[in-house]
Amino acid sequence: IDSIASDPHAILVITDLEALHPFLHFSGVEQQLVGKFKVPTVVLYPGSRGGAYSLRFLGIHQENGNYRSVHIG
């Protein structure tokens, strides 16, 4: 995050969250990073849509509307 903070055109894209599963939920990572994001950040969750705002993480878990971040703004 710090290495790209001074670039006015930078965007941080976080991918491969499936590598953390089932050991860690990304929300725990987000909570550790609150206040440290200095560039626009996109988190790509692997899954399938279950409705307007829900996602089946990895296509194996029940639909959940909580995949929208409340920590990164």
mmCIF file of C-alpha atoms in Angstrom:
data_model
loop_
_atom_site.group_PDB
_atom_site.id
_atom_site.type_symbol
_atom_site.label_atom_id
_atom_site.label_comp_id
_atom_site.label_asym_id
_atom_site.label_seq_id
_atom_site.Cartn_x
_atom_site.Cartn_y
_atom_site.Cartn_z
ATOM 1 C CA ILE A 1 0.000 0.000 0.000
ATOM 2 C CA ASP A 2 2.756 2.441 0.925
ATOM 3 C CA SER A 3 4.753 1.741 -2.247
ATOM 4 C CA ILE A 4 1.943 3.080 -4.476
ATOM 5 C CA ALA A 5 0.529 5.767 -2.174
ATOM 6 C CA SER A 6 2.292 8.646 -3.928
ATOM 7 C CA ASP A 7 1.161 7.644 -7.436
ATOM 8 C CA PRO A 8 -1.931 9.743 -8.265
ATOM 9 C CA HIS A 9 -3.008 7.191 -10.898
ATOM 10 C CA ALA A 10 -2.575 4.069 -8.752
ATOM 11 C CA ILE A 11 -5.315 1.548 -8.100
ATOM 12 C CA LEU A 12 -4.788 -1.405 -5.779
ATOM 13 C CA VAL A 13 -6.461 -4.614 -6.986
ATOM 14 C CA ILE A 14 -6.611 -7.508 -4.525
ATOM 15 C CA THR A 15 -7.183 -10.918 -6.098
ATOM 16 C CA ASP A 16 -6.774 -14.613 -5.320
ATOM 17 C CA LEU A 17 -8.769 -14.485 -2.100
ATOM 18 C CA GLU A 18 -9.645 -18.146 -2.610
ATOM 19 C CA ALA A 19 -6.085 -18.913 -1.464
ATOM 20 C CA LEU A 20 -7.041 -17.716 2.031
ATOM 21 C CA HIS A 21 -10.069 -19.980 2.258
ATOM 22 C CA PRO A 22 -10.861 -21.710 4.636
ATOM 23 C CA PHE A 23 -8.088 -20.378 6.881
ATOM 24 C CA LEU A 24 -9.049 -16.727 6.966
ATOM 25 C CA HIS A 25 -11.894 -14.415 6.007
ATOM 26 C CA PHE A 26 -10.871 -11.286 4.145
ATOM 27 C CA SER A 27 -12.927 -9.155 6.525
ATOM 28 C CA GLY A 28 -10.222 -9.802 9.138
ATOM 29 C CA VAL A 29 -7.596 -8.477 6.752
ATOM 30 C CA GLU A 30 -9.766 -5.429 6.009
ATOM 31 C CA GLN A 31 -10.101 -4.652 9.702
ATOM 32 C CA GLN A 32 -6.300 -4.644 10.070
ATOM 33 C CA LEU A 33 -5.992 -2.230 7.150
ATOM 34 C CA VAL A 34 -8.655 0.298 8.168
ATOM 35 C CA GLY A 35 -7.248 3.788 7.718
ATOM 36 C CA LYS A 36 -4.224 2.572 5.747
ATOM 37 C CA PHE A 37 -5.715 2.598 2.248
ATOM 38 C CA LYS A 38 -4.346 5.612 0.391
ATOM 39 C CA VAL A 39 -5.437 4.726 -3.144
ATOM 40 C CA PRO A 40 -8.684 3.408 -4.616
ATOM 41 C CA THR A 41 -8.869 -0.312 -3.859
ATOM 42 C CA VAL A 42 -10.788 -3.061 -5.630
ATOM 43 C CA VAL A 43 -11.243 -6.444 -3.968
ATOM 44 C CA LEU A 44 -12.241 -9.262 -6.313
ATOM 45 C CA TYR A 45 -14.217 -11.995 -4.583
ATOM 46 C CA PRO A 46 -14.421 -15.267 -6.506
ATOM 47 C CA GLY A 47 -17.961 -16.556 -6.621
ATOM 48 C CA SER A 48 -21.270 -16.442 -8.377
ATOM 49 C CA ARG A 49 -24.061 -13.884 -8.084
ATOM 50 C CA GLY A 50 -27.093 -14.928 -6.123
ATOM 51 C CA GLY A 51 -29.092 -11.733 -6.504
ATOM 52 C CA ALA A 52 -28.576 -8.012 -6.786
ATOM 53 C CA TYR A 53 -26.211 -7.828 -3.802
ATOM 54 C CA SER A 54 -25.427 -11.374 -2.742
ATOM 55 C CA LEU A 55 -22.606 -13.693 -3.709
ATOM 56 C CA ARG A 56 -21.858 -17.365 -3.225
ATOM 57 C CA PHE A 57 -18.182 -17.277 -2.268
ATOM 58 C CA LEU A 58 -16.324 -19.825 -4.411
ATOM 59 C CA GLY A 59 -19.732 -21.067 -5.496
ATOM 60 C CA ILE A 60 -19.814 -23.389 -2.478
ATOM 61 C CA HIS A 61 -21.163 -21.271 0.363
ATOM 62 C CA GLN A 62 -24.726 -20.061 0.777
ATOM 63 C CA GLU A 63 -25.563 -16.693 -0.726
ATOM 64 C CA ASN A 64 -24.450 -13.818 1.446
ATOM 65 C CA GLY A 65 -25.068 -10.098 0.993
ATOM 66 C CA ASN A 66 -22.176 -9.161 3.290
ATOM 67 C CA TYR A 67 -19.483 -9.308 0.632
ATOM 68 C CA ARG A 68 -19.721 -5.556 0.170
ATOM 69 C CA SER A 69 -17.070 -3.966 2.318
ATOM 70 C CA VAL A 70 -18.036 -1.811 5.246
ATOM 71 C CA HIS A 71 -14.380 -1.200 6.125
ATOM 72 C CA ILE A 72 -12.870 0.103 2.917
ATOM 73 C CA GLY A 73 -14.319 3.395 1.818
#
